[in-house]
CSV table of C-alpha atoms in Angstrom, one decimal:
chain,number,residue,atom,x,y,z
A,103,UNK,CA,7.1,12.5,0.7
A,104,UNK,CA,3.6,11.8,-0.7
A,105,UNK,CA,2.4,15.1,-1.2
A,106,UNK,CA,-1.3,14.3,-2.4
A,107,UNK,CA,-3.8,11.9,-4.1
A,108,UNK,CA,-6.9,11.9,-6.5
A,109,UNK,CA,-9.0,9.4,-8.2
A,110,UNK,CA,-6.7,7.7,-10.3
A,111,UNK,CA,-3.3,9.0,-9.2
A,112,UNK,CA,-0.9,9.9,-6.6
A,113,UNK,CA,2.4,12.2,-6.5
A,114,UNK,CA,5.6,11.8,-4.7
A,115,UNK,CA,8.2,13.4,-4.8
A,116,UNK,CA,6.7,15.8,-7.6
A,117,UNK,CA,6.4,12.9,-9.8
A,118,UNK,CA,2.6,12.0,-10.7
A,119,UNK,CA,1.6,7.9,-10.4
A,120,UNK,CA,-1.6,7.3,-12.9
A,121,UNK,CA,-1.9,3.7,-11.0
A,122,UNK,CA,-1.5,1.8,-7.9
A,123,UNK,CA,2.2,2.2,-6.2
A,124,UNK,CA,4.2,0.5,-3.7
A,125,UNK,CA,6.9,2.9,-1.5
A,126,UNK,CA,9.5,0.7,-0.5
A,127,UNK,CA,11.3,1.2,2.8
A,128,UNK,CA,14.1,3.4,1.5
A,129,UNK,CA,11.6,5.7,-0.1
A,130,UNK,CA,11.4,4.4,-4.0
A,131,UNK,CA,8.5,3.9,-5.7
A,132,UNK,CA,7.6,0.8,-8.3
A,133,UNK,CA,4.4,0.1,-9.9
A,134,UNK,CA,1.8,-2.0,-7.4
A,135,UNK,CA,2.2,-5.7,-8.9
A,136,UNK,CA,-1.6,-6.4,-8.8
A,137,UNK,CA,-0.8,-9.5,-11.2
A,138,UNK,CA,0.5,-11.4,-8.3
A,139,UNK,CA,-2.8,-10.8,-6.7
A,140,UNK,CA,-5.4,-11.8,-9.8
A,141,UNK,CA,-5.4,-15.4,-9.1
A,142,UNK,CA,-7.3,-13.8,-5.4
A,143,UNK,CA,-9.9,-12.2,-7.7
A,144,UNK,CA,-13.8,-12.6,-7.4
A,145,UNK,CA,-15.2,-9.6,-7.7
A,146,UNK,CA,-14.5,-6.8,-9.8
A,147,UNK,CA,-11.4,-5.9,-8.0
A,148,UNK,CA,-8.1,-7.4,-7.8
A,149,UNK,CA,-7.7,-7.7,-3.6
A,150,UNK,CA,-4.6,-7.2,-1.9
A,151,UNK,CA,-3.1,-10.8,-1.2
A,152,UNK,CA,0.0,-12.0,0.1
A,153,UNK,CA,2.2,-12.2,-2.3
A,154,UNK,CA,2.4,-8.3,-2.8
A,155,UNK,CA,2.9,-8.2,1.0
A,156,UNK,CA,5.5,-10.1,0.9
A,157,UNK,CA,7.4,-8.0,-1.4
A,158,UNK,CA,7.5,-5.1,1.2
A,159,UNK,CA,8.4,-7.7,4.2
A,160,UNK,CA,11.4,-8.6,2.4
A,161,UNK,CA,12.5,-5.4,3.6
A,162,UNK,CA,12.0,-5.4,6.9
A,163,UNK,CA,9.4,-2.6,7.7
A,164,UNK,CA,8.2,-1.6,10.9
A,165,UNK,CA,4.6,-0.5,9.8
A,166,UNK,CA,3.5,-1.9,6.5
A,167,UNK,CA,0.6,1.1,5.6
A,168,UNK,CA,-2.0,0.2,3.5
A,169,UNK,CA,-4.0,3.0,0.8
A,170,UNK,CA,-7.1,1.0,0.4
A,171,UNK,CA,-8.5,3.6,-2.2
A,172,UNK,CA,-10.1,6.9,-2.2
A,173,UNK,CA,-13.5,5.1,-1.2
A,174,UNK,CA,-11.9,2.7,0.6
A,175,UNK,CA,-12.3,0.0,-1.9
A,176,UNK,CA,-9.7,-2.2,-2.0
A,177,UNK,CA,-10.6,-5.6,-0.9
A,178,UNK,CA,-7.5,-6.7,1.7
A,179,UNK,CA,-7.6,-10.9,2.2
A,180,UNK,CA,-7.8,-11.8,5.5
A,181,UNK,CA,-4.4,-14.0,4.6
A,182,UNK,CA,-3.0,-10.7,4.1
A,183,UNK,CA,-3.4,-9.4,7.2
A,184,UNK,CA,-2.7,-12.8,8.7
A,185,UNK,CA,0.8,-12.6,7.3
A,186,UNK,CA,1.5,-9.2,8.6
A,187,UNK,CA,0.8,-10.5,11.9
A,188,UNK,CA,3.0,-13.4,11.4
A,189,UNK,CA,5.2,-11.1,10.7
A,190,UNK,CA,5.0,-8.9,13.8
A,191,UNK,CA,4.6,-6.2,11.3
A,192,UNK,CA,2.5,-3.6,12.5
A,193,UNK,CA,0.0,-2.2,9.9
A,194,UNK,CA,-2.5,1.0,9.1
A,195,UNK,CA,-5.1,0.4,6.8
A,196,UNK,CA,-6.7,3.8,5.6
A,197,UNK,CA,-8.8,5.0,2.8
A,198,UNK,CA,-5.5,6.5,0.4
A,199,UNK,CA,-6.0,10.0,1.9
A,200,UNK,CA,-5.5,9.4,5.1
A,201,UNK,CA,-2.7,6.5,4.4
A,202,UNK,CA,-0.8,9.1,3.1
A,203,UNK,CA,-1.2,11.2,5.9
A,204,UNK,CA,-0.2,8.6,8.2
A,205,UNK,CA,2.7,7.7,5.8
A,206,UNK,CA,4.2,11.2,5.8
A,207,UNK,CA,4.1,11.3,9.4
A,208,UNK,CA,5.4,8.0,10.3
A,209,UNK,CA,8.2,7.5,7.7
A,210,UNK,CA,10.1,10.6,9.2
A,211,UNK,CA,10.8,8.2,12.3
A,212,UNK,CA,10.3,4.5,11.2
A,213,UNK,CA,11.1,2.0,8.4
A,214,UNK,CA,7.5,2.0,6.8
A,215,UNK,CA,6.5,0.6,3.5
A,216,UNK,CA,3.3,1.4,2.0
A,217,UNK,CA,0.8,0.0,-1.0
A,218,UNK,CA,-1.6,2.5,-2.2
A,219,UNK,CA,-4.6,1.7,-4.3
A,220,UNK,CA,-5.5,5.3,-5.8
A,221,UNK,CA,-8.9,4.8,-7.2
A,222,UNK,CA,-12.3,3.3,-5.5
């Protein structure tokens, strides 16, 4: 369970994250690989691209749920989403409140992954 988020962190589980996280289908929790992402880079932030989507698709989610910040900040490549779609994945993309709202609901009932970008 994702019990709550700030700029610059999240906690599950009672155990606080001070940078971006991936929850995996059977509930762990790994620091977001943004360096796969970096060669996507033009602006000042590293985007969400595929190849940190396809981490989570290797294990076969239902709903792939997307934190995009606490501003909503994180830039998501349209490849991205193209891939989810491939994938017949369905996917929530939320400012990281929300996300987290969604992902506590939804995770009770369904295999769901979810990448969470916890600052802008």
């Amino acid at each position: 369970m994702i019990e709550g988020t700030g700029f610059g962190y999240i906690i599950v589980n009672g155990v606080r994250y001070d940078h971006d996280i991936v929850v995996h289908v059977d509930g762990s929790v790994t620091k977001r690989k943004k360096e796969l992402s970096k060669p996507y880079k033009k602006g000042v932030h590293t985007p969400l691209a595929p190849p940190e989507i396809e981490e989570i698709l290797d294990e076969n989610p239902e709903i792939a749920i997307i934190g995009s910040g606490q501003y909503g900040a994180l830039p998501i490549l349209d490849e991205t989403i193209k891939l989810l779609e491939e994938k017949n994945v369905k996917y929530i993309i939320e400012k990281t409140p929300k996300a987290i709202e969604e992902y506590n609901k939804l995770s009770k009932e369904k295999r769901v992954a979810g990448i969470f970008h916890v600052t802008c």
